[in-house]
C-alpha positions as YAML, in Angstrom:
chain: A
units: angstrom
residues:
- id: 1
  name: UNK
  ca: [117.47, 101.53, 79.97]
- id: 2
  name: UNK
  ca: [117.29, 98.98, 82.77]
- id: 3
  name: UNK
  ca: [120.39, 96.79, 82.85]
- id: 4
  name: UNK
  ca: [120.28, 93.01, 82.71]
- id: 5
  name: UNK
  ca: [120.80, 91.84, 86.27]
- id: 6
  name: UNK
  ca: [123.52, 89.53, 87.47]
- id: 7
  name: UNK
  ca: [123.86, 87.58, 90.69]
- id: 8
  name: UNK
  ca: [127.16, 86.84, 92.46]
- id: 9
  name: UNK
  ca: [128.48, 83.26, 92.22]
- id: 10
  name: UNK
  ca: [126.65, 80.45, 94.01]
- id: 11
  name: UNK
  ca: [126.84, 80.61, 97.77]
- id: 12
  name: UNK
  ca: [128.08, 78.25, 100.42]
- id: 13
  name: UNK
  ca: [124.51, 78.12, 101.71]
- id: 14
  name: UNK
  ca: [123.06, 76.85, 98.44]
- id: 15
  name: UNK
  ca: [125.86, 74.32, 98.01]
- id: 16
  name: UNK
  ca: [125.26, 72.99, 101.52]
- id: 17
  name: UNK
  ca: [121.45, 72.84, 101.33]
- id: 18
  name: UNK
  ca: [121.53, 71.21, 97.91]
- id: 19
  name: UNK
  ca: [123.99, 68.55, 99.08]
- id: 20
  name: UNK
  ca: [121.85, 67.81, 102.13]
- id: 21
  name: UNK
  ca: [118.65, 67.55, 100.11]
- id: 22
  name: UNK
  ca: [120.36, 65.27, 97.58]
- id: 23
  name: UNK
  ca: [121.64, 63.14, 100.46]
- id: 24
  name: UNK
  ca: [118.11, 62.93, 101.88]
- id: 25
  name: UNK
  ca: [116.76, 61.43, 98.66]
- id: 26
  name: UNK
  ca: [119.74, 59.13, 98.31]
- id: 27
  name: UNK
  ca: [119.55, 57.83, 101.89]
- id: 28
  name: UNK
  ca: [115.77, 57.34, 101.88]
- id: 29
  name: UNK
  ca: [115.73, 55.75, 98.43]
- id: 30
  name: UNK
  ca: [113.03, 58.17, 97.30]
- id: 31
  name: UNK
  ca: [113.06, 59.98, 93.99]
- id: 32
  name: UNK
  ca: [112.33, 63.66, 93.50]
- id: 33
  name: UNK
  ca: [109.23, 63.24, 91.35]
- id: 34
  name: UNK
  ca: [105.63, 62.20, 91.92]
- id: 35
  name: UNK
  ca: [104.94, 59.26, 94.24]
- id: 36
  name: UNK
  ca: [101.73, 57.29, 94.75]
- id: 37
  name: UNK
  ca: [100.21, 60.01, 96.96]
- id: 38
  name: UNK
  ca: [100.87, 62.58, 94.25]
- id: 39
  name: UNK
  ca: [99.14, 60.47, 91.61]
- id: 40
  name: UNK
  ca: [96.15, 60.02, 93.94]
- id: 41
  name: UNK
  ca: [95.95, 63.80, 94.33]
- id: 42
  name: UNK
  ca: [96.15, 64.17, 90.58]
- id: 43
  name: UNK
  ca: [93.22, 61.82, 90.02]
- id: 44
  name: UNK
  ca: [91.16, 63.57, 92.72]
- id: 45
  name: UNK
  ca: [91.66, 67.07, 91.33]
- id: 46
  name: UNK
  ca: [91.28, 66.11, 87.69]
- id: 47
  name: UNK
  ca: [88.17, 64.11, 88.61]
- id: 48
  name: UNK
  ca: [86.75, 67.07, 90.49]
- id: 49
  name: UNK
  ca: [87.50, 69.45, 87.62]
- id: 50
  name: UNK
  ca: [86.02, 67.30, 84.84]
- id: 51
  name: UNK
  ca: [83.16, 66.14, 87.09]
- id: 52
  name: UNK
  ca: [82.09, 69.70, 87.90]
- id: 53
  name: UNK
  ca: [82.32, 70.67, 84.23]
- id: 54
  name: UNK
  ca: [80.22, 67.66, 83.21]
- id: 55
  name: UNK
  ca: [77.57, 68.47, 85.81]
- id: 56
  name: UNK
  ca: [77.35, 72.09, 84.67]
- id: 57
  name: UNK
  ca: [77.24, 71.28, 80.96]
- id: 58
  name: UNK
  ca: [74.70, 68.46, 81.46]
- id: 59
  name: UNK
  ca: [71.98, 70.92, 82.49]
- id: 60
  name: UNK
  ca: [70.52, 68.44, 85.00]
- id: 61
  name: UNK
  ca: [71.02, 70.76, 87.96]
- id: 62
  name: UNK
  ca: [68.62, 73.51, 89.04]
- id: 63
  name: UNK
  ca: [69.90, 77.06, 88.58]
- id: 64
  name: UNK
  ca: [71.26, 77.65, 92.09]
- id: 65
  name: UNK
  ca: [72.93, 74.23, 92.20]
- id: 66
  name: UNK
  ca: [74.47, 74.91, 88.79]
- id: 67
  name: UNK
  ca: [75.84, 78.23, 90.08]
- id: 68
  name: UNK
  ca: [77.34, 76.47, 93.10]
- id: 69
  name: UNK
  ca: [78.88, 73.87, 90.80]
- id: 70
  name: UNK
  ca: [80.38, 76.66, 88.67]
- id: 71
  name: UNK
  ca: [82.02, 78.10, 91.79]
- id: 72
  name: UNK
  ca: [83.39, 74.65, 92.65]
- id: 73
  name: UNK
  ca: [84.66, 74.32, 89.08]
- id: 74
  name: UNK
  ca: [86.56, 77.58, 89.53]
- id: 75
  name: UNK
  ca: [88.12, 76.33, 92.76]
- id: 76
  name: UNK
  ca: [89.04, 72.98, 91.21]
- id: 77
  name: UNK
  ca: [90.58, 74.90, 88.29]
- id: 78
  name: UNK
  ca: [92.90, 76.64, 90.74]
- id: 79
  name: UNK
  ca: [93.69, 73.37, 92.54]
- id: 80
  name: UNK
  ca: [94.51, 71.64, 89.24]
- id: 81
  name: UNK
  ca: [96.80, 74.55, 88.41]
- id: 82
  name: UNK
  ca: [98.50, 74.44, 91.81]
- id: 83
  name: UNK
  ca: [98.89, 70.71, 92.17]
- id: 84
  name: UNK
  ca: [99.33, 69.37, 88.65]
- id: 85
  name: UNK
  ca: [100.12, 71.95, 85.97]
- id: 86
  name: UNK
  ca: [102.53, 73.97, 88.12]
- id: 87
  name: UNK
  ca: [104.73, 70.94, 88.85]
- id: 88
  name: UNK
  ca: [104.40, 69.62, 85.31]
- id: 89
  name: UNK
  ca: [105.50, 72.89, 83.67]
- id: 90
  name: UNK
  ca: [108.46, 73.05, 86.06]
- id: 91
  name: UNK
  ca: [109.38, 69.52, 84.98]
- id: 92
  name: UNK
  ca: [109.12, 68.27, 88.56]
- id: 93
  name: UNK
  ca: [106.02, 66.08, 88.29]
- id: 94
  name: UNK
  ca: [107.70, 63.24, 86.41]
- id: 95
  name: UNK
  ca: [111.12, 62.19, 85.19]
- id: 96
  name: UNK
  ca: [109.41, 61.62, 81.84]
- id: 97
  name: UNK
  ca: [109.27, 64.87, 79.91]
- id: 98
  name: UNK
  ca: [106.32, 63.62, 77.85]
- id: 99
  name: UNK
  ca: [104.24, 63.12, 81.03]
- id: 100
  name: UNK
  ca: [105.15, 66.63, 82.16]
- id: 101
  name: UNK
  ca: [104.21, 68.07, 78.77]
- id: 102
  name: UNK
  ca: [100.86, 66.25, 78.69]
- id: 103
  name: UNK
  ca: [99.90, 67.36, 82.20]
- id: 104
  name: UNK
  ca: [101.16, 70.88, 81.52]
- id: 105
  name: UNK
  ca: [98.81, 71.11, 78.54]
- id: 106
  name: UNK
  ca: [95.87, 70.86, 80.97]
- id: 107
  name: UNK
  ca: [96.75, 74.49, 81.78]
- id: 108
  name: UNK
  ca: [95.03, 75.43, 78.51]
- id: 109
  name: UNK
  ca: [91.75, 74.13, 79.95]
- id: 110
  name: UNK
  ca: [92.14, 76.60, 82.81]
- id: 111
  name: UNK
  ca: [92.29, 79.48, 80.33]
- id: 112
  name: UNK
  ca: [96.06, 80.05, 80.54]
- id: 113
  name: UNK
  ca: [99.00, 79.36, 78.25]
- id: 114
  name: UNK
  ca: [101.62, 76.89, 79.55]
- id: 115
  name: UNK
  ca: [104.15, 78.36, 77.08]
- id: 116
  name: UNK
  ca: [103.78, 81.93, 78.36]
- id: 117
  name: UNK
  ca: [103.68, 80.73, 81.96]
- id: 118
  name: UNK
  ca: [106.95, 78.85, 81.48]
- id: 119
  name: UNK
  ca: [108.66, 82.05, 80.35]
- id: 120
  name: UNK
  ca: [107.15, 84.57, 82.77]
- id: 121
  name: UNK
  ca: [106.99, 82.35, 85.85]
- id: 122
  name: UNK
  ca: [109.70, 79.70, 85.55]
- id: 123
  name: UNK
  ca: [112.23, 81.84, 83.72]
- id: 124
  name: UNK
  ca: [111.68, 85.37, 85.01]
- id: 125
  name: UNK
  ca: [109.80, 85.28, 88.33]
- id: 126
  name: UNK
  ca: [111.96, 82.47, 89.71]
- id: 127
  name: UNK
  ca: [115.14, 84.30, 88.71]
- id: 128
  name: UNK
  ca: [114.28, 87.92, 89.54]
- id: 129
  name: UNK
  ca: [111.92, 87.34, 92.46]
- id: 130
  name: UNK
  ca: [110.54, 90.57, 93.95]
- id: 131
  name: UNK
  ca: [112.94, 92.78, 91.98]
- id: 132
  name: UNK
  ca: [111.05, 95.91, 90.88]
- id: 133
  name: UNK
  ca: [111.01, 96.40, 87.13]
- id: 134
  name: UNK
  ca: [112.02, 92.79, 86.49]
- id: 135
  name: UNK
  ca: [109.56, 90.52, 88.28]
- id: 136
  name: UNK
  ca: [106.26, 91.07, 86.49]
- id: 137
  name: UNK
  ca: [104.39, 89.24, 89.25]
- id: 138
  name: UNK
  ca: [104.72, 92.49, 91.19]
- id: 139
  name: UNK
  ca: [102.59, 94.22, 88.55]
- id: 140
  name: UNK
  ca: [99.23, 93.20, 89.97]
- id: 141
  name: UNK
  ca: [96.97, 96.02, 88.83]
- id: 142
  name: UNK
  ca: [99.04, 98.97, 87.54]
- id: 143
  name: UNK
  ca: [97.95, 102.25, 89.08]
- id: 144
  name: UNK
  ca: [95.48, 100.58, 91.43]
- id: 145
  name: UNK
  ca: [97.66, 98.50, 93.72]
- id: 146
  name: UNK
  ca: [101.05, 99.70, 94.98]
- id: 147
  name: UNK
  ca: [103.26, 97.23, 96.86]
- id: 148
  name: UNK
  ca: [106.78, 98.61, 96.37]
- id: 149
  name: UNK
  ca: [108.44, 101.96, 96.82]
- id: 150
  name: UNK
  ca: [109.26, 102.72, 93.18]
- id: 151
  name: UNK
  ca: [105.62, 102.60, 92.12]
- id: 152
  name: UNK
  ca: [104.06, 106.06, 91.64]
- id: 153
  name: UNK
  ca: [101.46, 107.15, 94.18]
- id: 154
  name: UNK
  ca: [97.88, 107.70, 93.11]
- id: 155
  name: UNK
  ca: [94.97, 108.97, 95.17]
- id: 156
  name: UNK
  ca: [92.88, 105.87, 94.65]
- id: 157
  name: UNK
  ca: [95.54, 103.78, 96.39]
- id: 158
  name: UNK
  ca: [94.39, 105.25, 99.70]
- id: 159
  name: UNK
  ca: [91.71, 102.56, 99.63]
- id: 160
  name: UNK
  ca: [93.72, 99.70, 98.15]
- id: 161
  name: UNK
  ca: [93.56, 97.59, 101.34]
- id: 162
  name: UNK
  ca: [89.78, 97.46, 100.82]
- id: 163
  name: UNK
  ca: [89.53, 96.79, 97.10]
- id: 164
  name: UNK
  ca: [92.67, 94.68, 96.53]
- id: 165
  name: UNK
  ca: [91.14, 91.37, 97.59]
- id: 166
  name: UNK
  ca: [88.10, 91.62, 95.28]
- id: 167
  name: UNK
  ca: [90.47, 92.75, 92.54]
- id: 168
  name: UNK
  ca: [92.49, 89.54, 92.94]
- id: 169
  name: UNK
  ca: [89.34, 87.69, 91.91]
- id: 170
  name: UNK
  ca: [89.73, 89.13, 88.40]
- id: 171
  name: UNK
  ca: [93.12, 87.43, 87.91]
- id: 172
  name: UNK
  ca: [91.88, 84.45, 85.90]
- id: 173
  name: UNK
  ca: [89.57, 86.60, 83.76]
- id: 174
  name: UNK
  ca: [92.63, 88.66, 82.88]
- id: 175
  name: UNK
  ca: [94.47, 85.47, 82.00]
- id: 176
  name: UNK
  ca: [91.66, 84.23, 79.77]
- id: 177
  name: UNK
  ca: [91.10, 87.43, 77.80]
- id: 178
  name: UNK
  ca: [94.16, 89.66, 78.15]
- id: 179
  name: UNK
  ca: [97.38, 88.60, 79.86]
- id: 180
  name: UNK
  ca: [98.66, 85.87, 77.55]
- id: 181
  name: UNK
  ca: [97.84, 87.86, 74.40]
- id: 182
  name: UNK
  ca: [99.60, 90.92, 75.80]
- id: 183
  name: UNK
  ca: [102.74, 88.99, 76.76]
- id: 184
  name: UNK
  ca: [103.18, 87.14, 73.48]
- id: 185
  name: UNK
  ca: [103.21, 90.46, 71.59]
- id: 186
  name: UNK
  ca: [105.63, 92.17, 74.00]
- id: 187
  name: UNK
  ca: [109.26, 92.50, 72.94]
- id: 188
  name: UNK
  ca: [110.26, 91.99, 76.55]
- id: 189
  name: UNK
  ca: [108.81, 90.19, 79.56]
- id: 190
  name: UNK
  ca: [110.19, 92.04, 82.52]
- id: 191
  name: UNK
  ca: [113.56, 93.17, 81.17]
- id: 192
  name: UNK
  ca: [114.23, 89.98, 79.22]
- id: 193
  name: UNK
  ca: [113.97, 90.16, 75.42]
- id: 194
  name: UNK
  ca: [111.83, 87.36, 74.01]
- id: 195
  name: UNK
  ca: [111.28, 86.06, 70.50]
- id: 196
  name: UNK
  ca: [108.57, 83.46, 70.10]
- id: 197
  name: UNK
  ca: [108.51, 80.71, 67.47]
- id: 198
  name: UNK
  ca: [105.74, 81.19, 64.92]
- id: 199
  name: UNK
  ca: [104.01, 77.97, 66.04]
- id: 200
  name: UNK
  ca: [103.49, 79.41, 69.53]
- id: 201
  name: UNK
  ca: [101.27, 82.18, 68.16]
- id: 202
  name: UNK
  ca: [99.14, 79.52, 66.49]
- id: 203
  name: UNK
  ca: [99.14, 77.37, 69.63]
- id: 204
  name: UNK
  ca: [98.03, 80.31, 71.76]
- id: 205
  name: UNK
  ca: [95.12, 81.29, 69.53]
- id: 206
  name: UNK
  ca: [94.08, 77.66, 69.01]
- id: 207
  name: UNK
  ca: [94.12, 76.87, 72.73]
- id: 208
  name: UNK
  ca: [92.22, 80.05, 73.58]
- id: 209
  name: UNK
  ca: [89.69, 79.16, 70.89]
- id: 210
  name: UNK
  ca: [89.24, 75.72, 72.45]
- id: 211
  name: UNK
  ca: [88.71, 77.28, 75.87]
- id: 212
  name: UNK
  ca: [86.19, 79.81, 74.54]
- id: 213
  name: UNK
  ca: [84.29, 77.01, 72.82]
- id: 214
  name: UNK
  ca: [84.18, 74.74, 75.89]
- id: 215
  name: UNK
  ca: [83.39, 77.43, 78.45]
- id: 216
  name: UNK
  ca: [81.40, 80.01, 76.46]
- id: 217
  name: UNK
  ca: [80.01, 78.70, 73.17]
- id: 218
  name: UNK
  ca: [79.05, 75.16, 74.22]
- id: 219
  name: UNK
  ca: [77.22, 76.18, 77.43]
- id: 220
  name: UNK
  ca: [75.22, 78.77, 75.50]
- id: 221
  name: UNK
  ca: [74.34, 76.16, 72.86]
- id: 222
  name: UNK
  ca: [73.31, 73.27, 75.10]
- id: 223
  name: UNK
  ca: [72.04, 74.82, 78.33]
- id: 224
  name: UNK
  ca: [68.55, 76.18, 78.76]
- id: 225
  name: UNK
  ca: [69.69, 79.44, 80.35]
- id: 226
  name: UNK
  ca: [69.55, 83.12, 79.45]
- id: 227
  name: UNK
  ca: [72.62, 85.11, 78.47]
- id: 228
  name: UNK
  ca: [72.64, 86.94, 81.80]
- id: 229
  name: UNK
  ca: [72.46, 83.67, 83.73]
- id: 230
  name: UNK
  ca: [75.47, 82.45, 81.74]
- id: 231
  name: UNK
  ca: [77.41, 85.64, 82.53]
- id: 232
  name: UNK
  ca: [76.68, 85.25, 86.24]
- id: 233
  name: UNK
  ca: [77.90, 81.65, 86.20]
- id: 234
  name: UNK
  ca: [80.98, 82.38, 84.08]
- id: 235
  name: UNK
  ca: [82.02, 85.35, 86.24]
- id: 236
  name: UNK
  ca: [81.35, 83.36, 89.45]
- id: 237
  name: UNK
  ca: [83.60, 80.57, 88.16]
- id: 238
  name: UNK
  ca: [86.43, 82.99, 87.47]
- id: 239
  name: UNK
  ca: [86.04, 84.98, 90.66]
- id: 240
  name: UNK
  ca: [86.45, 81.74, 92.61]
- id: 241
  name: UNK
  ca: [89.41, 80.67, 90.48]
- id: 242
  name: UNK
  ca: [91.05, 84.10, 90.49]
- id: 243
  name: UNK
  ca: [90.64, 84.78, 94.20]
- id: 244
  name: UNK
  ca: [92.03, 81.36, 95.12]
- id: 245
  name: UNK
  ca: [95.05, 81.86, 92.86]
- id: 246
  name: UNK
  ca: [95.59, 85.53, 93.67]
- id: 247
  name: UNK
  ca: [95.65, 85.12, 97.42]
- id: 248
  name: UNK
  ca: [98.09, 82.21, 97.36]
- id: 249
  name: UNK
  ca: [100.55, 83.98, 95.07]
- id: 250
  name: UNK
  ca: [100.48, 87.23, 97.06]
- id: 251
  name: UNK
  ca: [100.98, 85.53, 100.43]
- id: 252
  name: UNK
  ca: [104.16, 83.92, 99.10]
- id: 253
  name: UNK
  ca: [106.01, 87.15, 98.28]
- id: 254
  name: UNK
  ca: [104.16, 90.22, 99.54]
- id: 255
  name: UNK
  ca: [104.12, 90.04, 103.33]
- id: 256
  name: UNK
  ca: [105.78, 92.24, 105.93]
- id: 257
  name: UNK
  ca: [109.12, 90.42, 106.18]
- id: 258
  name: UNK
  ca: [109.84, 89.90, 102.48]
- id: 259
  name: UNK
  ca: [112.26, 92.23, 100.73]
- id: 260
  name: UNK
  ca: [112.11, 94.01, 97.37]
- id: 261
  name: UNK
  ca: [115.85, 94.44, 96.68]
- id: 262
  name: UNK
  ca: [117.38, 96.12, 93.66]
- id: 263
  name: UNK
  ca: [120.73, 95.88, 91.94]
- id: 264
  name: UNK
  ca: [123.67, 98.22, 92.43]
- id: 265
  name: UNK
  ca: [124.78, 100.71, 89.79]
- id: 266
  name: UNK
  ca: [126.62, 98.01, 87.82]
- id: 267
  name: UNK
  ca: [123.49, 95.85, 87.58]
- id: 268
  name: UNK
  ca: [124.72, 93.27, 90.09]
- id: 269
  name: UNK
  ca: [122.63, 92.07, 93.01]
- id: 270
  name: UNK
  ca: [124.26, 92.28, 96.44]
- id: 271
  name: UNK
  ca: [123.56, 88.65, 97.35]
- id: 272
  name: UNK
  ca: [123.76, 85.35, 95.55]
- id: 273
  name: UNK
  ca: [120.57, 83.98, 94.03]
- id: 274
  name: UNK
  ca: [119.77, 81.51, 96.83]
- id: 275
  name: UNK
  ca: [120.17, 84.12, 99.58]
- id: 276
  name: UNK
  ca: [117.99, 86.43, 97.49]
- id: 277
  name: UNK
  ca: [115.27, 83.79, 97.46]
- id: 278
  name: UNK
  ca: [115.40, 83.45, 101.23]
- id: 279
  name: UNK
  ca: [114.76, 87.18, 101.66]
- id: 280
  name: UNK
  ca: [112.01, 87.53, 99.05]
- id: 281
  name: UNK
  ca: [109.96, 84.38, 99.58]
- id: 282
  name: UNK
  ca: [107.71, 83.26, 102.43]
- id: 283
  name: UNK
  ca: [105.91, 80.15, 103.64]
- id: 284
  name: UNK
  ca: [102.55, 79.94, 105.36]
- id: 285
  name: UNK
  ca: [100.62, 77.09, 107.01]
- id: 286
  name: UNK
  ca: [103.71, 74.94, 106.50]
- id: 287
  name: UNK
  ca: [102.56, 72.30, 109.00]
- id: 288
  name: UNK
  ca: [98.96, 72.17, 107.79]
- id: 289
  name: UNK
  ca: [98.22, 68.99, 105.84]
- id: 290
  name: UNK
  ca: [95.06, 70.48, 104.34]
- id: 291
  name: UNK
  ca: [96.98, 73.47, 102.97]
- id: 292
  name: UNK
  ca: [99.64, 71.16, 101.53]
- id: 293
  name: UNK
  ca: [96.97, 68.98, 99.91]
- id: 294
  name: UNK
  ca: [94.96, 71.75, 98.26]
- id: 295
  name: UNK
  ca: [97.69, 74.30, 97.48]
- id: 296
  name: UNK
  ca: [100.18, 72.02, 95.76]
- id: 297
  name: UNK
  ca: [103.07, 72.99, 98.02]
- id: 298
  name: UNK
  ca: [102.67, 76.68, 97.23]
- id: 299
  name: UNK
  ca: [102.32, 77.28, 100.96]
- id: 300
  name: UNK
  ca: [106.00, 76.21, 101.03]
- id: 301
  name: UNK
  ca: [107.33, 78.66, 98.48]
- id: 302
  name: UNK
  ca: [110.81, 78.76, 100.02]
- id: 303
  name: UNK
  ca: [111.38, 75.11, 99.22]
- id: 304
  name: UNK
  ca: [109.74, 75.54, 95.83]
- id: 305
  name: UNK
  ca: [111.98, 78.45, 94.82]
- id: 306
  name: UNK
  ca: [115.15, 76.70, 95.90]
- id: 307
  name: UNK
  ca: [114.15, 73.32, 94.42]
- id: 308
  name: UNK
  ca: [111.67, 73.90, 91.58]
- id: 309
  name: UNK
  ca: [112.63, 70.55, 90.00]
- id: 310
  name: UNK
  ca: [111.49, 68.63, 93.12]
- id: 311
  name: UNK
  ca: [107.83, 67.59, 93.19]
- id: 312
  name: UNK
  ca: [105.90, 69.51, 95.85]
- id: 313
  name: UNK
  ca: [104.80, 66.28, 97.55]
- id: 314
  name: UNK
  ca: [108.30, 66.20, 99.12]
- id: 315
  name: UNK
  ca: [108.44, 69.79, 100.39]
- id: 316
  name: UNK
  ca: [107.43, 68.88, 103.94]
- id: 317
  name: UNK
  ca: [110.42, 66.56, 104.26]
- id: 318
  name: UNK
  ca: [113.03, 68.83, 102.73]
- id: 319
  name: UNK
  ca: [111.61, 71.88, 104.51]
- id: 320
  name: UNK
  ca: [113.24, 70.78, 107.77]
- id: 321
  name: UNK
  ca: [116.60, 70.59, 105.99]
- id: 322
  name: UNK
  ca: [116.19, 74.01, 104.38]
- id: 323
  name: UNK
  ca: [115.14, 75.69, 107.64]
- id: 324
  name: UNK
  ca: [118.01, 74.22, 109.64]
- id: 325
  name: UNK
  ca: [120.58, 75.11, 106.98]
- id: 326
  name: UNK
  ca: [119.24, 78.67, 106.73]
- id: 327
  name: UNK
  ca: [119.61, 79.09, 110.48]
- id: 328
  name: UNK
  ca: [123.19, 77.79, 110.36]
- id: 329
  name: UNK
  ca: [124.10, 80.35, 107.70]
- id: 330
  name: UNK
  ca: [122.31, 83.23, 109.42]
- id: 331
  name: UNK
  ca: [119.63, 83.58, 106.75]
- id: 332
  name: UNK
  ca: [115.95, 84.34, 107.34]
- id: 333
  name: UNK
  ca: [113.33, 81.64, 106.97]
- id: 334
  name: UNK
  ca: [110.17, 83.68, 106.60]
- id: 335
  name: UNK
  ca: [106.97, 81.89, 107.57]
- id: 336
  name: UNK
  ca: [103.50, 82.60, 108.92]
- id: 337
  name: UNK
  ca: [101.95, 79.89, 111.08]
- id: 338
  name: UNK
  ca: [98.54, 80.03, 109.38]
- id: 339
  name: UNK
  ca: [96.89, 81.16, 106.18]
- id: 340
  name: UNK
  ca: [95.01, 83.91, 108.04]
- id: 341
  name: UNK
  ca: [98.13, 85.26, 109.76]
- id: 342
  name: UNK
  ca: [99.79, 85.50, 106.34]
- id: 343
  name: UNK
  ca: [96.70, 87.23, 104.95]
- id: 344
  name: UNK
  ca: [96.75, 89.73, 107.82]
- id: 345
  name: UNK
  ca: [100.41, 90.42, 107.09]
- id: 346
  name: UNK
  ca: [99.63, 91.00, 103.41]
- id: 347
  name: UNK
  ca: [96.76, 93.28, 104.42]
- id: 348
  name: UNK
  ca: [99.14, 95.34, 106.57]
- id: 349
  name: UNK
  ca: [101.50, 95.73, 103.60]
- id: 350
  name: UNK
  ca: [98.61, 97.01, 101.49]
- id: 351
  name: UNK
  ca: [97.56, 99.35, 104.28]
- id: 352
  name: UNK
  ca: [101.10, 100.68, 104.76]
- id: 353
  name: UNK
  ca: [101.23, 101.79, 101.13]
- id: 354
  name: UNK
  ca: [97.67, 103.10, 101.37]
- id: 355
  name: UNK
  ca: [98.80, 105.33, 104.25]
- id: 356
  name: UNK
  ca: [101.69, 106.60, 102.16]
- id: 357
  name: UNK
  ca: [99.25, 107.56, 99.44]
- id: 358
  name: UNK
  ca: [97.04, 109.29, 102.02]
- id: 359
  name: UNK
  ca: [99.95, 111.17, 103.59]
- id: 360
  name: UNK
  ca: [101.38, 112.35, 100.28]
- id: 361
  name: UNK
  ca: [100.28, 115.88, 99.44]
- id: 362
  name: UNK
  ca: [102.30, 116.11, 96.24]
- id: 363
  name: UNK
  ca: [103.52, 113.74, 93.58]
- id: 364
  name: UNK
  ca: [100.18, 112.16, 92.70]
- id: 365
  name: UNK
  ca: [99.80, 111.05, 89.14]
- id: 366
  name: UNK
  ca: [96.44, 111.16, 87.47]
- id: 367
  name: UNK
  ca: [94.53, 107.95, 88.01]
...
């Protein structure tokens, strides 16, 4: 049985960086939650999401334009998730918990459960980042994609650097039809035992039912399209949504410089939690305003993992503090200058494990 992991006591690094970030907000008179710019972003992305949905469901567009609008709807779904729901579920969007809860509920309209996300992402991924057997974000497509040494080799993985990116496009379809249902009936998420209140089972099925009605039943009822045209549009929407989400999440933790550490024989990690985050998390396009605008600060995952209760609109400011403090304490600050350089690094990780599968003459498990 895998032991429950423990981290050593808080480090001098985390104490120092937290004090400096707190001092920054105190000295500038800013608060850690959404500012005017954040609310403007929120209106833009919610407007784009509901606007695209309204255009599709209205039936006023010709077929090709409707397909293009479905793709845009998928992209806006990802942007709403990145910029609004992600902060809200972390409790960093607003100091008012009711505002956070209301905006977090929008996650249901993206096909995902905010309740399950809060457990698997906020509770487990943020604690056990990149730890094999504990961080379920490492389980991308079991048997098909291998990104850490403990995963068994399979012959098909020789080609994973070719098929991984299209496979990421299926992420939101998995969320809509499989992932949340699977997790709520698991006794453990990662290695953490979970027991869900009865109301959460009802909430999950009710919210999924609402999503299926809005995105499957209603379009088939009101639009003058064939079933196969609907399938093309629905799949196109989710490929756009899934690929956008999948790429961003992978570039934050699965690049060449990030580690996949494990605990010692007593179940204790070698480094404190904050140092662990610095070795398992990466930034990309940190100085790109467009990336910051569209990706909800997820291009600055280092700052997000250290300060998940700070709204992402402030990551650019506190990033300078985090980077300087990391350098003072001799810790890595992993970053790629651009989105494409990060994607190339992720591709090389995939290819490295593909070569291992190619080179292995024994030990294959049946695909």
